[in-house]
Coordinates of N, CA and C in Angstrom, one line a residue:
G1 N 0.8 -1.2 0.0 CA 0.0 0.0 0.0 C 0.8 1.3 0.0
G2 N 0.3 2.3 0.5 CA 0.9 3.6 0.5 C 0.4 4.5 -0.5
P3 N 0.8 5.7 -0.4 CA 0.3 6.7 -1.4 C 0.9 6.5 -2.8
C4 N 0.2 6.8 -3.8 CA 0.6 6.7 -5.2 C 1.0 8.1 -5.7
M5 N 1.9 8.1 -6.7 CA 2.2 9.4 -7.4 C 1.0 9.8 -8.2
L6 N 0.9 11.0 -8.6 CA -0.3 11.5 -9.4 C -0.5 10.8 -10.7
H7 N 0.5 10.6 -11.5 CA 0.3 9.9 -12.8 C 0.5 8.4 -12.6
N8 N -0.4 7.8 -11.9 CA -0.3 6.4 -11.6 C -1.8 5.9 -11.7
P9 N -2.0 4.7 -12.3 CA -3.3 4.2 -12.5 C -4.0 4.0 -11.1
S10 N -3.3 3.8 -10.1 CA -3.9 3.6 -8.7 C -4.2 4.8 -8.0
Y11 N -3.8 6.0 -8.5 CA -4.1 7.3 -7.8 C -5.6 7.5 -7.7
D12 N -6.0 7.8 -6.5 CA -7.4 8.0 -6.2 C -7.7 9.5 -6.1
F13 N -8.2 10.1 -7.2 CA -8.5 11.6 -7.2 C -9.8 11.8 -6.5
N14 N -9.8 12.8 -5.6 CA -11.0 13.2 -4.9 C -11.9 14.0 -5.7
D15 N -12.9 13.4 -6.4 CA -13.8 14.1 -7.3 C -14.7 15.1 -6.6
A16 N -14.8 15.0 -5.3 CA -15.7 16.0 -4.6 C -15.0 17.4 -4.5
L17 N -13.7 17.4 -4.8 CA -13.0 18.7 -4.8 C -13.1 19.5 -6.1
I18 N -13.7 18.9 -7.2 CA -13.7 19.6 -8.5 C -14.5 20.9 -8.4
P19 N -15.7 20.9 -7.8 CA -16.4 22.2 -7.7 C -15.6 23.3 -6.9
L20 N -14.9 22.9 -5.9 CA -14.1 23.9 -5.1 C -13.0 24.4 -6.0
G21 N -12.3 23.6 -6.7 CA -11.2 24.0 -7.6 C -11.7 24.9 -8.7
G22 N -12.9 24.5 -9.3 CA -13.5 25.3 -10.4 C -13.9 26.7 -9.9
S23 N -14.5 26.8 -8.7 CA -14.9 28.1 -8.2 C -13.7 28.9 -7.9
M24 N -12.6 28.3 -7.5 CA -11.4 29.1 -7.2 C -10.8 29.7 -8.5
W25 N -10.8 28.9 -9.6 CA -10.3 29.5 -10.8 C -11.2 30.5 -11.4
V26 N -12.5 30.4 -11.2 CA -13.5 31.4 -11.7 C -13.3 32.7 -11.0
R27 N -13.1 32.6 -9.7 CA -12.9 33.8 -8.8 C -11.6 34.5 -9.2
L28 N -10.6 33.7 -9.4 CA -9.3 34.2 -9.8 C -9.4 35.0 -11.1
A29 N -10.1 34.4 -12.1 CA -10.3 35.0 -13.4 C -11.1 36.3 -13.3
E30 N -12.1 36.3 -12.5 CA -12.9 37.5 -12.3 C -12.1 38.6 -11.7
Q31 N -11.3 38.3 -10.7 CA -10.4 39.3 -10.1 C -9.4 39.9 -11.1
W32 N -8.8 39.0 -11.9 CA -7.8 39.4 -12.9 C -8.5 40.2 -14.0
L33 N -9.7 39.9 -14.4 CA -10.3 40.6 -15.5 C -10.8 42.0 -15.1
T34 N -11.1 42.2 -13.8 CA -11.6 43.5 -13.3 C -10.4 44.3 -12.7
A35 N -9.2 43.8 -12.7 CA -8.1 44.6 -12.1 C -7.7 45.7 -13.0
V36 N -7.5 46.9 -12.4 CA -7.0 48.0 -13.2 C -5.5 48.1 -13.1
P37 N -4.8 48.2 -14.3 CA -3.4 48.4 -14.2 C -3.0 49.6 -13.4
P38 N -1.7 49.6 -12.8 CA -1.3 50.7 -12.0 C -1.4 52.1 -12.7
S39 N -1.2 52.1 -14.0 CA -1.3 53.4 -14.7 C -2.7 53.9 -14.8
G40 N -3.7 53.1 -14.5 CA -5.1 53.5 -14.6 C -5.6 53.3 -16.0
Q41 N -4.8 52.8 -16.9 CA -5.3 52.6 -18.3 C -5.4 51.1 -18.6
R42 N -6.3 50.8 -19.4 CA -6.4 49.4 -19.8 C -5.8 49.3 -21.2
D43 N -5.3 48.1 -21.5 CA -4.7 47.8 -22.8 C -5.7 47.7 -23.8

């Protein structure tokens, strides 16, 4: 037994964490898209 490395057929991914990870990335993207550059101008 023992823990398996990530790229291993026996690795047990916790599917219950997918919504949490997805919401984290959405929130990060929302913050990045609404951030104003230091100069006050957008590209």
